Coordinates of C-alpha atoms in Angstrom, one line a residue:
M1 CA 6.5 2.1 -30.7
G2 CA 8.3 5.2 -30.0
Q3 CA 8.4 7.2 -26.8
A4 CA 5.1 4.8 -26.3
G5 CA 7.4 1.7 -26.4
T6 CA 10.1 3.2 -24.0
S7 CA 7.7 3.7 -21.6
L8 CA 6.4 0.3 -21.6
W9 CA 9.8 -1.2 -21.3
L10 CA 10.1 1.1 -18.5
S11 CA 7.0 0.0 -16.7
L12 CA 7.9 -3.7 -16.8
E13 CA 11.5 -3.2 -15.5
Q14 CA 9.9 -1.7 -12.4
G15 CA 7.2 -3.5 -12.2
S16 CA 4.1 -2.0 -12.7
P17 CA 1.3 -3.9 -14.2
L18 CA 0.2 -3.0 -17.6
V19 CA -3.6 -2.9 -18.1
L20 CA -4.2 -2.5 -22.3
L21 CA -7.0 -1.0 -23.7
S22 CA -8.0 -1.8 -27.0
T23 CA -10.1 -0.8 -30.2
H24 CA -12.2 -3.9 -31.5
K25 CA -12.2 -4.2 -35.1
T26 CA -12.8 -8.1 -35.7
L27 CA -14.0 -10.8 -33.4
L28 CA -10.4 -12.5 -34.3
D29 CA -8.7 -9.6 -32.3
G30 CA -8.4 -11.5 -29.0
I31 CA -6.6 -14.3 -30.7
L32 CA -4.3 -12.2 -32.9
L33 CA -3.4 -9.3 -30.7
P34 CA -1.7 -11.6 -28.1
F35 CA 0.5 -13.1 -30.6
V36 CA 1.5 -9.7 -31.8
L37 CA 2.5 -8.1 -28.7
L38 CA 3.8 -11.3 -27.4
S39 CA 6.6 -10.8 -30.3
Q40 CA 6.9 -7.1 -28.7
G41 CA 8.3 -8.5 -26.0
L42 CA 5.1 -7.6 -23.7
G43 CA 4.8 -11.5 -22.3
V44 CA 1.7 -13.3 -22.4
L45 CA -1.4 -11.6 -22.1
C46 CA -4.4 -12.5 -19.9
V47 CA -7.7 -11.6 -22.5
A48 CA -10.9 -10.4 -20.9
W49 CA -13.5 -12.2 -23.3
D50 CA -17.0 -11.4 -24.0
S51 CA -18.9 -14.9 -23.6
R52 CA -21.4 -13.6 -26.8
V53 CA -18.6 -13.7 -29.4
C54 CA -17.4 -17.4 -28.3
S55 CA -19.0 -20.8 -28.8
P56 CA -19.2 -23.2 -25.9
A57 CA -15.9 -25.1 -27.2
L58 CA -14.1 -21.7 -28.1
R59 CA -14.9 -20.8 -24.6
A60 CA -13.4 -24.0 -22.7
L61 CA -10.6 -24.0 -24.7
L62 CA -9.9 -20.0 -23.8
R63 CA -10.5 -20.6 -20.3
K64 CA -7.7 -23.4 -20.4
L65 CA -5.2 -20.7 -21.9
G66 CA -5.9 -18.3 -19.5
G67 CA -8.6 -16.0 -20.7
L68 CA -11.1 -14.5 -19.0
F69 CA -14.9 -14.5 -18.9
L70 CA -17.6 -12.9 -16.8
P71 CA -20.0 -15.0 -15.1
S72 CA -23.6 -14.5 -15.8
E73 CA -24.5 -14.1 -12.4
A74 CA -22.3 -11.0 -11.9
N75 CA -25.1 -9.2 -13.7
L76 CA -27.5 -9.8 -11.0
S77 CA -29.2 -7.3 -8.8
L78 CA -27.0 -5.8 -6.4
D79 CA -28.9 -7.5 -3.1
S80 CA -28.7 -10.6 -4.5
S81 CA -26.3 -13.3 -3.1
E82 CA -25.5 -15.2 -6.1
G83 CA -24.6 -11.7 -7.6
L84 CA -22.3 -10.8 -4.9
L85 CA -20.2 -14.0 -5.0
A86 CA -19.5 -13.4 -8.5
R87 CA -18.0 -10.2 -8.3
A88 CA -16.3 -11.0 -5.4
V89 CA -14.6 -14.0 -7.1
V90 CA -14.0 -11.9 -10.4
Q91 CA -12.5 -9.0 -8.1
V92 CA -10.3 -11.1 -6.2
V93 CA -9.0 -12.8 -9.7
I94 CA -8.5 -9.5 -11.1
E95 CA -6.4 -8.7 -8.2
Q96 CA -4.2 -11.8 -8.2
L97 CA -3.5 -11.2 -11.9
L98 CA -2.6 -7.2 -11.4
V99 CA -0.2 -8.5 -8.4
S100 CA 1.5 -10.8 -10.6
G101 CA 2.4 -8.5 -13.0
Q102 CA 0.7 -10.3 -15.9
P103 CA -0.4 -7.8 -18.6
L104 CA -4.2 -7.7 -19.2
L105 CA -6.1 -7.1 -22.4
I106 CA -9.7 -5.5 -22.1
F107 CA -11.6 -4.4 -25.6
L108 CA -13.3 -0.8 -25.0
E109 CA -15.5 -1.2 -28.1
E110 CA -18.8 -3.6 -28.5
P111 CA -17.8 -6.8 -30.8
P112 CA -17.7 -5.6 -34.7
G113 CA -21.7 -6.0 -36.0
T114 CA -23.3 -5.0 -32.6
L115 CA -26.0 -2.9 -33.0
G116 CA -25.8 -0.6 -30.1
P117 CA -23.2 2.0 -28.6
Q118 CA -19.8 1.9 -29.5
L119 CA -18.4 1.7 -26.0
S120 CA -18.6 -1.8 -24.5
A121 CA -20.5 -2.2 -21.5
L122 CA -18.8 -5.1 -20.5
G123 CA -15.1 -3.3 -21.1
Q124 CA -16.0 -0.7 -18.7
A125 CA -17.2 -3.2 -16.2
W126 CA -13.9 -4.8 -16.8
L127 CA -12.1 -1.8 -16.0
G128 CA -14.1 -0.8 -13.2
F129 CA -12.4 -4.1 -11.6
V130 CA -9.2 -3.0 -12.2
V131 CA -10.1 0.8 -10.9
R132 CA -11.1 -1.2 -7.9
A133 CA -8.1 -3.0 -7.4
V134 CA -6.4 0.2 -7.2
Q135 CA -8.6 2.5 -5.0
V136 CA -8.9 -0.3 -2.2
G137 CA -4.5 -0.4 -2.1
I138 CA -4.2 -3.8 -3.7
I139 CA -1.5 -2.5 -5.8
P140 CA -0.2 0.9 -5.7
D141 CA -1.1 2.2 -9.4
T142 CA -1.3 0.5 -12.7
L143 CA -0.6 1.4 -16.2
L144 CA -3.0 2.2 -18.7
V145 CA -2.0 1.9 -22.4
P146 CA -4.5 2.6 -25.3
V147 CA -4.3 0.3 -28.1
A148 CA -5.4 0.7 -31.6
V149 CA -5.9 -2.3 -34.2
T150 CA -6.1 -1.4 -37.7
Y151 CA -6.5 -3.9 -41.0
D152 CA -7.0 -2.6 -44.6
V153 CA -9.4 -6.0 -45.0
V154 CA -10.8 -7.3 -42.4
P155 CA -8.9 -11.2 -41.6
D156 CA -10.4 -13.5 -44.5
A157 CA -13.2 -15.3 -42.5
P158 CA -16.7 -16.2 -43.5
C159 CA -18.6 -13.1 -43.1
E160 CA -21.5 -14.4 -40.4
I161 CA -18.8 -14.6 -37.9
Y162 CA -18.9 -10.5 -37.6
H163 CA -22.1 -10.4 -36.5
A164 CA -22.9 -10.9 -32.5
S165 CA -25.7 -13.4 -33.1
A166 CA -23.0 -15.5 -34.9
P167 CA -20.5 -16.7 -31.8
L168 CA -17.0 -17.2 -33.2
G169 CA -16.3 -21.1 -33.2
L170 CA -13.4 -23.6 -32.5
W171 CA -12.5 -24.7 -35.8
T172 CA -13.7 -21.1 -37.8
G173 CA -11.5 -19.2 -35.6
A174 CA -8.3 -21.5 -35.8
L175 CA -8.9 -21.8 -40.0
A176 CA -9.4 -17.7 -40.1
V177 CA -6.3 -17.4 -38.0
L178 CA -4.2 -19.8 -40.2
R179 CA -5.3 -18.0 -43.5
S180 CA -4.4 -14.7 -41.7
L181 CA -0.8 -16.1 -41.0
C182 CA -0.5 -17.5 -44.4
S183 CA -1.3 -13.9 -45.8
H184 CA 1.3 -12.4 -43.9
L185 CA 4.0 -15.0 -44.7
G186 CA 2.7 -13.9 -48.2
C187 CA 1.0 -17.5 -49.0
S188 CA -2.1 -15.5 -50.5
R189 CA -3.0 -11.8 -51.1
Q190 CA -1.1 -9.7 -48.7
I191 CA -3.2 -7.9 -46.1
C192 CA -2.1 -5.4 -43.7
S193 CA -2.8 -5.2 -40.1
R194 CA -1.1 -2.5 -37.8
V195 CA -1.1 -1.8 -34.3
H196 CA -0.4 0.8 -32.3
L197 CA 0.6 1.4 -28.7
A198 CA -0.4 5.1 -27.6
Q199 CA 1.4 7.1 -24.8
P200 CA 0.6 5.1 -21.4
F201 CA -0.3 7.1 -18.6
S202 CA -1.2 6.1 -14.5
L203 CA -4.5 5.6 -13.5
Q204 CA -3.9 7.4 -9.9
E205 CA -2.4 10.1 -12.2
Y206 CA -5.4 10.5 -14.0
T207 CA -8.0 9.8 -11.3
I208 CA -6.6 12.5 -9.2
S209 CA -6.8 15.1 -12.5
A210 CA -10.6 14.1 -13.7
R211 CA -12.0 14.7 -10.4
S212 CA -10.4 18.0 -10.2
C213 CA -12.1 19.1 -13.5
W214 CA -15.8 17.8 -13.4
G215 CA -18.5 20.2 -14.1
S216 CA -21.9 20.5 -14.7
R217 CA -23.8 18.5 -17.0
Q218 CA -27.0 18.8 -19.0
T219 CA -29.4 16.5 -21.4
L220 CA -29.6 16.8 -24.8
E221 CA -33.3 18.0 -24.2
Q222 CA -32.0 20.9 -21.9
L223 CA -29.4 22.0 -24.7
L224 CA -31.1 21.8 -27.5
Q225 CA -34.9 21.1 -27.8
P226 CA -35.2 25.3 -26.7
I227 CA -33.1 26.6 -29.7
V228 CA -34.8 23.4 -32.4
L229 CA -38.3 24.7 -31.7
G230 CA -37.2 28.5 -31.6
Q231 CA -37.7 29.5 -28.2
C232 CA -34.1 30.8 -27.6
T233 CA -31.3 31.5 -29.5
A234 CA -28.3 31.1 -26.8
V235 CA -26.5 27.9 -26.9
P236 CA -25.9 26.5 -23.1
D237 CA -21.8 26.2 -22.6
T238 CA -22.5 23.1 -20.5
E239 CA -21.4 19.6 -20.6
K240 CA -23.8 17.2 -22.3
E241 CA -24.9 14.2 -20.2
Q242 CA -25.3 10.8 -22.4
G243 CA -25.8 7.4 -20.9
W244 CA -26.0 5.6 -24.4
T245 CA -23.7 2.5 -22.8
P246 CA -25.9 0.3 -20.8
I247 CA -24.4 0.1 -17.1
I248 CA -24.2 -3.6 -16.1
G249 CA -24.1 -5.3 -12.8
P250 CA -20.1 -5.1 -12.2
L251 CA -20.2 -1.2 -12.7
L252 CA -23.6 -1.0 -10.7
A253 CA -21.6 -2.1 -7.6
L254 CA -19.2 0.9 -7.5
K255 CA -20.0 4.3 -6.6
E256 CA -22.0 6.7 -8.7
E257 CA -18.9 8.7 -8.7
D258 CA -16.4 6.0 -9.6
Q259 CA -18.9 5.0 -12.4
L260 CA -18.6 8.1 -13.8
L261 CA -15.1 8.3 -13.6
V262 CA -14.6 4.7 -15.3
R263 CA -17.2 6.6 -18.4
R264 CA -14.7 9.5 -18.6
L265 CA -11.7 7.2 -18.5
S266 CA -13.4 4.6 -21.4
H267 CA -13.7 7.7 -23.4
H268 CA -10.2 9.1 -22.9
V269 CA -8.4 5.8 -23.6
L270 CA -10.5 5.3 -26.6
S271 CA -10.1 8.9 -27.8
A272 CA -5.9 8.0 -27.6
S273 CA -6.6 4.8 -29.3
V274 CA -8.7 6.6 -32.2
A275 CA -5.5 9.1 -32.3
S276 CA -2.9 6.7 -32.7
S277 CA -4.9 4.4 -35.1
A278 CA -3.1 4.1 -38.4
V279 CA -4.9 5.2 -41.7
M280 CA -5.1 2.0 -44.3
S281 CA -4.9 2.9 -47.9
T282 CA -8.0 1.0 -48.4
A283 CA -9.5 4.1 -46.3
I284 CA -8.1 6.6 -48.5
M285 CA -9.1 5.0 -51.5
A286 CA -12.8 4.5 -50.4
T287 CA -12.8 8.1 -49.8
L288 CA -11.4 9.4 -53.2
L289 CA -13.8 7.2 -55.0
L290 CA -16.9 7.8 -52.9
F291 CA -16.8 11.5 -52.4
K292 CA -15.0 12.6 -55.9
H293 CA -15.3 10.1 -58.5
Q294 CA -18.6 7.7 -58.0
K295 CA -18.8 7.9 -61.8
G296 CA -15.2 6.7 -62.4
V297 CA -11.8 7.8 -62.7
F298 CA -8.5 7.1 -64.4
L299 CA -5.8 5.5 -62.1
S300 CA -3.2 8.3 -63.5
Q301 CA -5.6 10.7 -62.1
L302 CA -5.5 9.0 -58.7
L303 CA -2.1 8.6 -58.0
G304 CA -2.1 12.9 -57.6
E305 CA -5.0 13.0 -55.2
F306 CA -3.9 9.8 -53.4
S307 CA -0.8 11.5 -52.8
W308 CA -2.5 14.6 -51.9
L309 CA -4.8 12.8 -49.5
T310 CA -2.0 11.3 -47.6
E311 CA 0.5 14.0 -46.9
E312 CA -2.7 15.9 -45.5
I313 CA -3.3 12.6 -43.0
L314 CA 0.3 12.7 -41.9
L315 CA 0.4 16.7 -41.8
R316 CA -2.4 16.2 -39.0
G317 CA -0.5 13.9 -36.8
F318 CA -1.5 10.7 -37.9
D319 CA 0.2 7.8 -38.9
V320 CA -0.7 5.6 -42.3
G321 CA -0.3 2.1 -42.5
F322 CA 1.5 1.5 -45.8
S323 CA 4.8 2.2 -47.7
G324 CA 5.9 1.6 -51.4
Q325 CA 6.0 2.8 -54.8
L326 CA 2.9 5.2 -55.4
R327 CA 1.4 3.0 -58.2
S328 CA 2.0 -0.4 -57.4
L329 CA 0.3 0.5 -53.8
L330 CA -2.6 1.6 -55.3
Q331 CA -3.0 -1.4 -57.5
H332 CA -2.3 -3.6 -54.3
T333 CA -5.5 -1.5 -52.6
L334 CA -7.5 -1.9 -56.0
S335 CA -6.9 -5.5 -56.0
L336 CA -7.9 -5.8 -52.1
L337 CA -11.3 -3.7 -53.2
R338 CA -12.2 -5.5 -56.4
A339 CA -15.2 -6.8 -55.3
H340 CA -16.6 -3.2 -54.8
V341 CA -15.1 -1.6 -57.8
A342 CA -14.9 -2.4 -61.7
L343 CA -11.7 -2.5 -63.1
L344 CA -11.3 -1.5 -66.8
R345 CA -8.1 -1.1 -69.0
I346 CA -8.1 0.9 -71.6
R347 CA -5.9 1.0 -74.7
Q348 CA -3.1 3.8 -73.4
G349 CA -2.3 1.4 -70.3
D350 CA -4.2 3.5 -68.0
L351 CA -6.9 2.0 -66.0
L352 CA -10.6 3.1 -65.5
V353 CA -11.8 2.8 -62.0
V354 CA -15.7 2.7 -61.1
P355 CA -17.3 2.0 -58.2
R356 CA -20.0 -1.0 -58.5
P357 CA -23.5 0.9 -57.4
G358 CA -25.5 -0.5 -54.5
P359 CA -23.7 -2.6 -52.0
G360 CA -20.7 -1.6 -53.2
L361 CA -20.9 2.1 -52.1
A362 CA -22.4 1.3 -48.9
H363 CA -18.9 -0.7 -48.0
L364 CA -17.2 2.1 -49.2
A365 CA -18.8 4.3 -47.5
R366 CA -17.9 2.2 -44.1
L367 CA -14.2 2.1 -45.1
S368 CA -14.0 5.9 -45.4
A369 CA -15.4 6.4 -42.4
E370 CA -12.4 5.7 -40.8
L371 CA -10.8 9.4 -42.3
L372 CA -13.6 10.8 -39.9
P373 CA -11.4 11.2 -36.9
V374 CA -8.9 12.8 -38.8
F375 CA -10.2 15.5 -40.3
L376 CA -13.4 15.9 -37.4
S377 CA -12.8 19.3 -36.4
E378 CA -12.5 20.4 -40.2
A379 CA -15.7 18.5 -41.0
V380 CA -17.2 20.0 -37.9
G381 CA -16.1 23.3 -38.7
A382 CA -17.1 23.0 -42.6
C383 CA -20.7 22.0 -41.2
A384 CA -20.8 25.3 -39.2
V385 CA -20.1 27.7 -41.9
R386 CA -22.5 25.8 -44.1
G387 CA -25.2 26.1 -41.2
L388 CA -24.3 30.2 -41.4
L389 CA -24.6 30.4 -45.1
V390 CA -27.8 28.7 -45.4
G391 CA -30.5 31.3 -45.9
R392 CA -27.9 34.1 -47.1
V393 CA -26.2 32.4 -50.1
P394 CA -28.7 30.2 -52.8
P395 CA -27.6 26.7 -52.4
Q396 CA -26.9 26.1 -56.0
G397 CA -24.9 29.4 -56.5
P398 CA -21.2 30.3 -57.6
W399 CA -18.8 29.5 -55.0
E400 CA -18.0 33.3 -55.0
L401 CA -20.8 33.9 -53.7
Q402 CA -19.9 32.5 -50.3
G403 CA -16.7 34.6 -49.8
I404 CA -18.8 37.8 -49.9
E405 CA -20.6 36.8 -46.5
L406 CA -18.6 38.3 -43.2
L407 CA -18.7 35.6 -40.6
S408 CA -18.4 36.7 -37.2
Q409 CA -16.3 34.5 -34.7
N410 CA -19.3 34.2 -32.4
E411 CA -21.5 33.0 -34.8
L412 CA -18.9 30.3 -35.9
Y413 CA -18.2 29.3 -32.1
R414 CA -22.4 29.2 -31.8
Q415 CA -22.5 26.5 -34.8
I416 CA -19.7 24.9 -33.2
L417 CA -21.2 24.5 -30.1
L418 CA -24.8 23.3 -31.4
L419 CA -23.0 20.3 -33.6
M420 CA -21.0 19.7 -30.6
H421 CA -24.1 19.0 -28.4
L422 CA -25.5 17.3 -31.3
L423 CA -23.1 14.9 -32.4
P424 CA -22.6 11.7 -30.3
Q425 CA -19.9 11.4 -27.8
E426 CA -18.4 8.6 -29.2
L427 CA -18.3 10.0 -32.5
L428 CA -16.7 13.4 -31.3
L429 CA -14.5 11.6 -28.4
L430 CA -13.7 15.1 -26.7
Q431 CA -11.2 14.8 -23.8
P432 CA -13.1 15.5 -21.0
C433 CA -11.4 18.2 -19.1
Q434 CA -11.7 19.9 -22.3
S435 CA -13.8 23.1 -22.5
S436 CA -16.0 24.2 -25.2
Y437 CA -14.3 27.4 -25.6
C438 CA -10.8 24.9 -26.3
Y439 CA -13.0 23.1 -28.7
C440 CA -14.3 25.8 -30.8
Q441 CA -10.9 27.5 -30.8
E442 CA -9.3 24.4 -32.4
V443 CA -12.1 23.7 -34.6
L444 CA -11.7 27.6 -36.1
D445 CA -8.0 27.2 -36.2
R446 CA -8.2 24.5 -38.6
L447 CA -10.2 26.1 -40.7
I448 CA -7.9 29.1 -40.7
Q449 CA -4.6 26.5 -41.1
C450 CA -6.2 24.6 -43.9
G451 CA -7.1 27.6 -45.8
L452 CA -10.9 27.6 -45.6
L453 CA -11.5 30.6 -43.8
V454 CA -9.6 34.1 -44.2
A455 CA -9.6 36.6 -41.5
E456 CA -10.9 40.0 -42.4
E457 CA -10.6 43.5 -40.9
T458 CA -13.6 45.1 -40.2
P459 CA -13.6 48.7 -38.7
G460 CA -13.0 49.2 -35.2
S461 CA -11.2 45.6 -34.7
R462 CA -7.6 44.5 -34.6
A463 CA -6.2 42.8 -37.4
A464 CA -6.6 38.6 -36.7
C465 CA -2.8 38.6 -36.8
D466 CA -2.1 41.4 -34.5
T467 CA -0.2 41.2 -31.1
G468 CA -3.6 41.2 -29.2
R469 CA -4.4 37.9 -30.5
Q470 CA -1.2 36.6 -27.9
R471 CA -3.6 37.9 -25.2
M472 CA -6.7 35.3 -26.7
S473 CA -4.1 32.5 -27.0
R474 CA -3.7 32.6 -23.1
K475 CA -7.4 32.1 -23.2
L476 CA -6.8 28.5 -25.1
L477 CA -5.2 27.0 -21.8
W478 CA -7.5 24.1 -20.2
K479 CA -9.4 25.4 -17.2
P480 CA -8.5 22.9 -14.2
S481 CA -11.4 24.4 -12.6
G482 CA -13.6 22.5 -15.0
D483 CA -16.2 25.7 -14.8
F484 CA -18.2 25.4 -18.1
T485 CA -20.5 28.0 -17.2
D486 CA -18.7 31.1 -15.9
S487 CA -15.0 31.1 -17.2
D488 CA -15.8 29.9 -20.5
S489 CA -18.7 32.3 -20.8
D490 CA -16.4 35.1 -20.5
D491 CA -14.0 34.1 -23.2
F492 CA -17.2 33.6 -25.8
E493 CA -17.9 37.2 -24.9
E494 CA -13.9 38.5 -25.7
A495 CA -14.7 36.8 -29.1
E496 CA -16.6 39.5 -30.0
G497 CA -15.0 41.9 -32.9
W498 CA -13.1 38.9 -35.0
Y499 CA -14.5 38.1 -38.7
F500 CA -13.6 35.7 -41.2
R501 CA -14.7 35.1 -45.0
V502 CA -14.9 31.7 -46.7
S503 CA -11.8 31.4 -48.9
E504 CA -12.3 32.1 -52.8
Q505 CA -9.2 29.8 -53.6
L506 CA -9.6 27.3 -56.4
R507 CA -9.5 24.0 -54.6
C508 CA -12.0 25.1 -51.5
P509 CA -15.0 24.3 -53.3
D510 CA -14.1 20.4 -53.2
F511 CA -12.4 20.4 -50.0
F512 CA -15.2 22.1 -48.3
L513 CA -17.9 20.0 -49.7
S514 CA -15.7 16.7 -49.1
L515 CA -15.5 17.9 -45.7
C516 CA -19.1 18.6 -45.4
R517 CA -19.7 14.9 -46.5
L518 CA -17.6 13.2 -43.8
L519 CA -20.5 14.3 -41.2
S520 CA -23.3 14.0 -44.1
P521 CA -24.4 10.4 -43.7
L522 CA -25.4 10.6 -40.2
L523 CA -26.4 14.5 -40.6
K524 CA -28.6 12.9 -43.5
A525 CA -29.9 10.2 -41.0
F526 CA -31.3 12.2 -38.6
T527 CA -33.1 14.7 -41.1
Q528 CA -34.9 11.2 -42.8
A529 CA -35.4 10.5 -39.2
A530 CA -37.8 13.6 -38.7
A531 CA -39.4 13.5 -41.5
F532 CA -40.7 9.7 -40.8
L533 CA -42.2 10.8 -37.7
C534 CA -45.2 11.7 -39.8
Q535 CA -45.2 8.0 -41.1
G536 CA -43.5 5.6 -38.7
Q537 CA -45.6 3.3 -36.6
L538 CA -45.6 4.3 -33.4
P539 CA -45.1 3.2 -30.4
D540 CA -43.0 0.5 -31.0
T541 CA -40.1 -1.0 -29.8
E542 CA -36.9 0.3 -30.0
S543 CA -35.6 -2.8 -32.6
G544 CA -39.0 -2.5 -34.5
Y545 CA -38.9 1.5 -35.1
T546 CA -34.9 1.2 -35.5
K547 CA -36.2 -1.7 -38.5
Q548 CA -38.6 0.9 -39.7
L549 CA -36.4 3.4 -40.3
F550 CA -33.8 1.5 -41.7
Q551 CA -35.9 0.2 -44.5
L552 CA -36.8 3.7 -44.6
L553 CA -33.0 4.7 -45.4
Q554 CA -32.7 1.7 -47.8
A555 CA -35.6 2.7 -50.0
T556 CA -34.4 6.6 -50.1
A557 CA -30.8 5.5 -51.2
Q558 CA -32.5 3.2 -53.8
K559 CA -34.5 6.1 -54.8
E560 CA -31.7 8.5 -54.7
G561 CA -28.6 6.3 -55.7
I562 CA -27.0 7.6 -52.2
F563 CA -25.9 4.5 -50.5
E564 CA -23.7 6.5 -47.7
C565 CA -27.0 6.3 -45.3
V566 CA -27.5 2.7 -45.5
D567 CA -26.2 1.7 -42.4
P568 CA -28.6 0.3 -39.3
K569 CA -26.0 1.7 -36.9
L570 CA -27.0 5.2 -38.6
A571 CA -30.8 4.3 -37.8
I572 CA -29.9 3.3 -34.1
R573 CA -28.0 6.4 -33.4
A574 CA -31.0 8.7 -35.0
I575 CA -33.3 7.1 -32.7
W576 CA -31.2 7.6 -29.5
T577 CA -30.6 11.2 -30.5
F578 CA -34.2 11.5 -30.6
R579 CA -34.6 10.0 -27.3
D580 CA -32.3 11.9 -25.7
L581 CA -33.5 15.1 -27.6
G582 CA -37.0 14.5 -26.4
V583 CA -38.5 13.6 -29.5
L584 CA -39.2 10.3 -29.0
Q585 CA -39.9 9.0 -25.2
Q586 CA -39.5 5.4 -23.9
I587 CA -42.6 4.4 -21.7
P588 CA -42.2 1.1 -19.8
R589 CA -44.7 -1.6 -20.5
P590 CA -45.5 -5.0 -18.8
A591 CA -44.1 -6.6 -22.2
G592 CA -41.1 -4.1 -22.4
P593 CA -40.4 -0.7 -23.1
R594 CA -41.6 1.1 -26.1
L595 CA -40.9 4.3 -27.5
H596 CA -43.5 7.2 -28.3
L597 CA -43.8 10.3 -30.0
S598 CA -43.3 13.1 -27.6
S599 CA -46.3 15.3 -27.6
T600 CA -44.2 18.1 -28.3
F601 CA -43.3 16.9 -31.9
A602 CA -46.8 15.6 -32.2
S603 CA -47.5 18.8 -33.8
Q604 CA -46.4 18.8 -37.9
D605 CA -44.9 22.2 -37.6
N606 CA -42.6 21.2 -34.7
Q607 CA -41.5 18.2 -37.3
E608 CA -40.9 20.8 -39.9
K609 CA -38.5 23.0 -37.5
L610 CA -37.1 19.7 -36.3
E611 CA -36.1 18.6 -39.8
Q612 CA -34.7 21.9 -40.9
F613 CA -32.3 22.4 -37.8
F614 CA -30.7 19.0 -39.1
R615 CA -30.7 19.9 -42.7
Q616 CA -28.7 23.4 -42.4
F617 CA -25.8 21.5 -42.1
I618 CA -25.8 19.3 -45.1
C619 CA -24.4 20.2 -48.1
S620 CA -26.2 18.9 -51.1

């Protein structure tokens, strides 16, 4: 556990209560994590459960074992006496728990299989109770511990338990735990799970620092719609307001300022958890097979590529969840993926690995998404470069033509800002106080470090390696004032005069395309959703239109043989993005809200502009 483990031991000795905030990969996390953390000397954890994931029998058992469940009355309106009483009772329970010093485990992500936002509304509600307890002085402070749990294969339980509509039963859960324990003891094929505790931090200190860097915010419609329609070219350097996670009763009872604090805190913790997650061998293998070898590859060739990609992951500060002799490791990884790949032995003793089409490729796409946080900055940068080159260089032309074009730093910043506004916050997971300029510079630095961009001198400008860059590096400091509009706009102006070319190294074309493809499933879903506006049946409910769009993604995948986009979560993200962008409008109706096509995008011309806006970032 390293420094995080040392901090936890100091906290336990000093009596500071611990609140562990975890990612959520399987419904069994709430059962398995307490056993793992108990073995590390953290004591018996109290788990805040989601009642939707448990059957009544399992809920009754977990309550007797000390599990917490939010009563349904707590979600009643603010003026309801039953709601007030339920929320007050839960608040007292949380306060007593923290005073006693017993660690509390909260899941910040929605249960697996939930077609909704990544951040859990219930998890934010539980976190709100903790924040309230510190604010009123019940406890002076609490230590928040980001927790990341990863599996190379989800514990061997029936598939239906990973859907929100199928609660985890008592016997099903017990059987799955026994199977997992048996696999760890070597009784069956070994499945690896890793639990990482990130650096703990003080809730009080975070609250003080976070409030000092709040700036103005704008909706996605205000930020991007004029640019999509060609009404302006300047990209606003302002934080995006995104409210995909619903605010339920307990959080609504807090002041609006405290609601914002809890939402930002959730993003901060989830970002730390994802950054500390281990990358498993199955994710690396899935990425190589999906992006480079859909037609098949020999195991001997995979050895070198797997080793190279592992080194790239470690160089970026991420951990890996495996060790051992490389050939044995790859053979074990392929055995875990045997339902999704075909293995053919040849005479020379080598092994031919061929991904299975259809559902097999869709599964590999979901596994490969675990590498996106590792290469996210480079992926955003590669798509930004692609957006600049489109229209300048023939898409099917030789790679050498890419290096002819000179790209200014201002142009690159603009494209990065467009993607920064467009992509969901739960995907980017930016730190709440990180300025746009810092993020743009970070992306550009990553592209230079990995060799995709080369600095180019132009007449009248300093070399990129000149000592004048020292003055520029001072601009990379965080802005404690949080003034996204004034201070950072000056920084963008000072970036003029810097130019870059795409590198002509032999490995660059493949690496560039691979980075672009990490974001292509979501961007392609956006593009297909834009093309679907003239075909879809509107008005419709959100769930109904999501089903329509998902059927289109499935049909397109069958036609093109590319299954990366066959994911209902991509469909719902596209619809929510279109709603925020002002393409779709949600209008209340007596039978429930329904989605309508906005008058702005009713014209075919504007629909084509929308589609082209997304398409510029996609590499074919």
